[in-house]
Amino acid sequence: METGFDLQLTAELKDLPEIQRFISECLAALHAGSAAEPDIFLAVTEIVTNSLTHGYRGKPGWVEVLVRRNGDSLEVVLRDQAAPFDPTQVPDPDIQRPLRERLPGGLGIYLARHFVDRITYRTTPLYSNEITLIKKGVVPV
């Protein structure tokens, strides 16, 4: 695993553009394929928004974003100390069901899963949540 780039911010929705700028700079530094950028932005935005909105529930906190390469894959690690929440355990919504019959929300994790190749989750002594988004085949080796 190669050394990556790290950013830590307060847990506020207003910081999402800063996270996106950081990711864009990291992708450029790693010579990652630009076609992957929108997919990565969407997945990161959805996961971070969930952490900020539901995890911290308006209380002060922080989010850490680590971008690194692993072979030809790009890994974005999102860490926080919000309430533990494992997105890998959330079932996919029934997207065949008519909109009027669905509960609001619930599509963010579904979308994130479909824009990256893999999502992993764990807790550590330092972090309540460590979510890794993996996009394969986007970094030249």
PDB file of C-alpha atoms in Angstrom:
ATOM      1  CA  MET A   1       0.000   0.000   0.000  1.00  0.00           C
ATOM      2  CA  GLU A   2       1.389   3.379  -0.951  1.00  0.00           C
ATOM      3  CA  THR A   3       1.283   6.517   1.146  1.00  0.00           C
ATOM      4  CA  GLY A   4      -1.780   8.607   0.524  1.00  0.00           C
ATOM      5  CA  PHE A   5      -3.157  12.057   1.069  1.00  0.00           C
ATOM      6  CA  ASP A   6      -5.032  13.007   4.227  1.00  0.00           C
ATOM      7  CA  LEU A   7      -7.546  15.733   5.072  1.00  0.00           C
ATOM      8  CA  GLN A   8      -9.395  16.316   8.346  1.00  0.00           C
ATOM      9  CA  LEU A   9     -12.274  18.759   8.604  1.00  0.00           C
ATOM     10  CA  THR A  10     -15.014  19.721  10.999  1.00  0.00           C
ATOM     11  CA  ALA A  11     -18.210  17.757  10.410  1.00  0.00           C
ATOM     12  CA  GLU A  12     -20.251  20.344   8.552  1.00  0.00           C
ATOM     13  CA  LEU A  13     -22.112  20.058   5.259  1.00  0.00           C
ATOM     14  CA  LYS A  14     -20.543  23.331   4.127  1.00  0.00           C
ATOM     15  CA  ASP A  15     -17.208  21.455   3.932  1.00  0.00           C
ATOM     16  CA  LEU A  16     -18.342  19.068   1.176  1.00  0.00           C
ATOM     17  CA  PRO A  17     -16.895  21.293  -1.611  1.00  0.00           C
ATOM     18  CA  GLU A  18     -13.537  21.271   0.217  1.00  0.00           C
ATOM     19  CA  ILE A  19     -13.632  17.462   0.348  1.00  0.00           C
ATOM     20  CA  GLN A  20     -14.429  17.315  -3.374  1.00  0.00           C
ATOM     21  CA  ARG A  21     -11.579  19.736  -4.185  1.00  0.00           C
ATOM     22  CA  PHE A  22      -9.205  17.626  -2.087  1.00  0.00           C
ATOM     23  CA  ILE A  23     -10.266  14.427  -3.866  1.00  0.00           C
ATOM     24  CA  SER A  24      -9.901  16.081  -7.268  1.00  0.00           C
ATOM     25  CA  GLU A  25      -6.340  17.182  -6.400  1.00  0.00           C
ATOM     26  CA  CYS A  26      -5.497  13.682  -5.134  1.00  0.00           C
ATOM     27  CA  LEU A  27      -6.828  12.058  -8.296  1.00  0.00           C
ATOM     28  CA  ALA A  28      -4.690  14.402 -10.380  1.00  0.00           C
ATOM     29  CA  ALA A  29      -1.589  13.712  -8.250  1.00  0.00           C
ATOM     30  CA  LEU A  30      -2.153   9.954  -8.606  1.00  0.00           C
ATOM     31  CA  HIS A  31      -2.806  10.284 -12.366  1.00  0.00           C
ATOM     32  CA  ALA A  32      -6.147   8.568 -11.858  1.00  0.00           C
ATOM     33  CA  GLY A  33      -8.538   8.360 -14.760  1.00  0.00           C
ATOM     34  CA  SER A  34     -10.739  11.461 -14.833  1.00  0.00           C
ATOM     35  CA  ALA A  35     -13.733   9.373 -15.920  1.00  0.00           C
ATOM     36  CA  ALA A  36     -13.845   7.914 -12.393  1.00  0.00           C
ATOM     37  CA  GLU A  37     -14.013  11.314 -10.690  1.00  0.00           C
ATOM     38  CA  PRO A  38     -17.828  11.781 -10.821  1.00  0.00           C
ATOM     39  CA  ASP A  39     -18.391   8.259  -9.458  1.00  0.00           C
ATOM     40  CA  ILE A  40     -15.977   8.829  -6.594  1.00  0.00           C
ATOM     41  CA  PHE A  41     -17.435  12.279  -5.822  1.00  0.00           C
ATOM     42  CA  LEU A  42     -20.943  10.854  -5.638  1.00  0.00           C
ATOM     43  CA  ALA A  43     -19.987   7.918  -3.419  1.00  0.00           C
ATOM     44  CA  VAL A  44     -17.912  10.061  -1.031  1.00  0.00           C
ATOM     45  CA  THR A  45     -20.572  12.773  -0.875  1.00  0.00           C
ATOM     46  CA  GLU A  46     -23.290  10.271   0.006  1.00  0.00           C
ATOM     47  CA  ILE A  47     -21.284   8.539   2.725  1.00  0.00           C
ATOM     48  CA  VAL A  48     -19.969  11.782   4.261  1.00  0.00           C
ATOM     49  CA  THR A  49     -23.431  13.370   4.164  1.00  0.00           C
ATOM     50  CA  ASN A  50     -24.833  10.374   6.049  1.00  0.00           C
ATOM     51  CA  SER A  51     -22.116  10.697   8.678  1.00  0.00           C
ATOM     52  CA  LEU A  52     -22.654  14.421   9.121  1.00  0.00           C
ATOM     53  CA  THR A  53     -26.438  14.339   9.066  1.00  0.00           C
ATOM     54  CA  HIS A  54     -27.301  11.075  10.803  1.00  0.00           C
ATOM     55  CA  GLY A  55     -24.109  10.123  12.643  1.00  0.00           C
ATOM     56  CA  TYR A  56     -23.312  13.353  14.442  1.00  0.00           C
ATOM     57  CA  ARG A  57     -26.956  14.537  14.515  1.00  0.00           C
ATOM     58  CA  GLY A  58     -26.014  18.200  14.607  1.00  0.00           C
ATOM     59  CA  LYS A  59     -23.359  17.784  17.290  1.00  0.00           C
ATOM     60  CA  PRO A  60     -19.765  18.950  16.732  1.00  0.00           C
ATOM     61  CA  GLY A  61     -17.375  16.453  15.236  1.00  0.00           C
ATOM     62  CA  TRP A  62     -14.940  15.838  12.436  1.00  0.00           C
ATOM     63  CA  VAL A  63     -14.430  13.709   9.360  1.00  0.00           C
ATOM     64  CA  GLU A  64     -11.130  12.483   7.986  1.00  0.00           C
ATOM     65  CA  VAL A  65     -10.615  11.660   4.305  1.00  0.00           C
ATOM     66  CA  LEU A  66      -7.647   9.575   3.201  1.00  0.00           C
ATOM     67  CA  VAL A  67      -7.019   8.999  -0.515  1.00  0.00           C
ATOM     68  CA  ARG A  68      -4.495   6.374  -1.540  1.00  0.00           C
ATOM     69  CA  ARG A  69      -3.670   3.984  -4.327  1.00  0.00           C
ATOM     70  CA  ASN A  70      -3.466   0.239  -3.988  1.00  0.00           C
ATOM     71  CA  GLY A  71      -2.120  -1.212  -7.227  1.00  0.00           C
ATOM     72  CA  ASP A  72      -4.425   0.092  -9.950  1.00  0.00           C
ATOM     73  CA  SER A  73      -7.218   0.816  -7.458  1.00  0.00           C
ATOM     74  CA  LEU A  74      -8.106   4.052  -5.752  1.00  0.00           C
ATOM     75  CA  GLU A  75      -9.128   3.834  -2.108  1.00  0.00           C
ATOM     76  CA  VAL A  76     -10.920   6.593  -0.254  1.00  0.00           C
ATOM     77  CA  VAL A  77     -11.047   6.004   3.488  1.00  0.00           C
ATOM     78  CA  LEU A  78     -13.614   8.005   5.455  1.00  0.00           C
ATOM     79  CA  ARG A  79     -13.186   8.120   9.233  1.00  0.00           C
ATOM     80  CA  ASP A  80     -15.204   9.739  11.983  1.00  0.00           C
ATOM     81  CA  GLN A  81     -16.270   9.395  15.583  1.00  0.00           C
ATOM     82  CA  ALA A  82     -19.990   9.654  14.928  1.00  0.00           C
ATOM     83  CA  ALA A  83     -22.419   6.982  16.083  1.00  0.00           C
ATOM     84  CA  PRO A  84     -21.289   3.638  14.620  1.00  0.00           C
ATOM     85  CA  PHE A  85     -23.072   2.790  11.382  1.00  0.00           C
ATOM     86  CA  ASP A  86     -22.175  -0.011   8.963  1.00  0.00           C
ATOM     87  CA  PRO A  87     -23.372   0.860   5.445  1.00  0.00           C
ATOM     88  CA  THR A  88     -22.483  -2.626   4.210  1.00  0.00           C
ATOM     89  CA  GLN A  89     -25.373  -4.009   6.267  1.00  0.00           C
ATOM     90  CA  VAL A  90     -28.044  -1.748   4.767  1.00  0.00           C
ATOM     91  CA  PRO A  91     -30.273  -3.662   2.335  1.00  0.00           C
ATOM     92  CA  ASP A  92     -30.825  -2.243  -1.135  1.00  0.00           C
ATOM     93  CA  PRO A  93     -34.127  -0.401  -1.533  1.00  0.00           C
ATOM     94  CA  ASP A  94     -36.786  -1.883  -3.796  1.00  0.00           C
ATOM     95  CA  ILE A  95     -36.289   0.476  -6.738  1.00  0.00           C
ATOM     96  CA  GLN A  96     -38.997  -1.357  -8.705  1.00  0.00           C
ATOM     97  CA  ARG A  97     -41.612  -0.185  -6.225  1.00  0.00           C
ATOM     98  CA  PRO A  98     -43.558   2.956  -7.268  1.00  0.00           C
ATOM     99  CA  LEU A  99     -42.189   6.167  -5.738  1.00  0.00           C
ATOM    100  CA  ARG A 100     -45.437   6.931  -3.927  1.00  0.00           C
ATOM    101  CA  GLU A 101     -45.083   3.628  -2.034  1.00  0.00           C
ATOM    102  CA  ARG A 102     -41.481   4.195  -0.876  1.00  0.00           C
ATOM    103  CA  LEU A 103     -40.265   5.906   2.247  1.00  0.00           C
ATOM    104  CA  PRO A 104     -38.217   9.067   1.641  1.00  0.00           C
ATOM    105  CA  GLY A 105     -34.441   8.696   1.614  1.00  0.00           C
ATOM    106  CA  GLY A 106     -32.442   5.517   1.620  1.00  0.00           C
ATOM    107  CA  LEU A 107     -30.912   5.853  -1.832  1.00  0.00           C
ATOM    108  CA  GLY A 108     -27.550   7.378  -0.853  1.00  0.00           C
ATOM    109  CA  ILE A 109     -25.869   4.155   0.229  1.00  0.00           C
ATOM    110  CA  TYR A 110     -27.445   2.317  -2.700  1.00  0.00           C
ATOM    111  CA  LEU A 111     -25.955   4.873  -5.111  1.00  0.00           C
ATOM    112  CA  ALA A 112     -22.565   4.817  -3.383  1.00  0.00           C
ATOM    113  CA  ARG A 113     -22.442   1.016  -3.764  1.00  0.00           C
ATOM    114  CA  HIS A 114     -23.114   1.283  -7.475  1.00  0.00           C
ATOM    115  CA  PHE A 115     -20.493   3.948  -8.159  1.00  0.00           C
ATOM    116  CA  VAL A 116     -17.568   2.122  -6.554  1.00  0.00           C
ATOM    117  CA  ASP A 117     -16.467  -1.487  -6.821  1.00  0.00           C
ATOM    118  CA  ARG A 118     -16.394  -2.260  -3.121  1.00  0.00           C
ATOM    119  CA  ILE A 119     -17.215  -0.743   0.259  1.00  0.00           C
ATOM    120  CA  THR A 120     -15.732  -2.037   3.498  1.00  0.00           C
ATOM    121  CA  TYR A 121     -16.500  -1.039   7.073  1.00  0.00           C
ATOM    122  CA  ARG A 122     -14.810  -1.424  10.419  1.00  0.00           C
ATOM    123  CA  THR A 123     -14.470   0.247  13.772  1.00  0.00           C
ATOM    124  CA  THR A 124     -11.119   0.815  15.445  1.00  0.00           C
ATOM    125  CA  PRO A 125      -9.995   2.065  18.871  1.00  0.00           C
ATOM    126  CA  LEU A 126      -9.591   5.540  17.330  1.00  0.00           C
ATOM    127  CA  TYR A 127     -12.604   5.682  14.996  1.00  0.00           C
ATOM    128  CA  SER A 128     -16.259   4.796  15.422  1.00  0.00           C
ATOM    129  CA  ASN A 129     -16.506   4.408  11.660  1.00  0.00           C
ATOM    130  CA  GLU A 130     -13.902   3.649   9.024  1.00  0.00           C
ATOM    131  CA  ILE A 131     -15.482   3.212   5.618  1.00  0.00           C
ATOM    132  CA  THR A 132     -13.296   2.410   2.622  1.00  0.00           C
ATOM    133  CA  LEU A 133     -14.530   3.018  -0.915  1.00  0.00           C
ATOM    134  CA  ILE A 134     -12.584   1.114  -3.575  1.00  0.00           C
ATOM    135  CA  LYS A 135     -12.648   1.964  -7.281  1.00  0.00           C
ATOM    136  CA  LYS A 136     -10.659  -0.526  -9.362  1.00  0.00           C
ATOM    137  CA  GLY A 137      -8.667   0.086 -12.506  1.00  0.00           C
ATOM    138  CA  VAL A 138      -8.415   3.873 -12.291  1.00  0.00           C
ATOM    139  CA  VAL A 139      -4.791   4.425 -11.238  1.00  0.00           C
ATOM    140  CA  PRO A 140      -1.950   3.561 -13.606  1.00  0.00           C
ATOM    141  CA  VAL A 141       0.597   1.136 -12.173  1.00  0.00           C
TER     142      VAL A 141
END
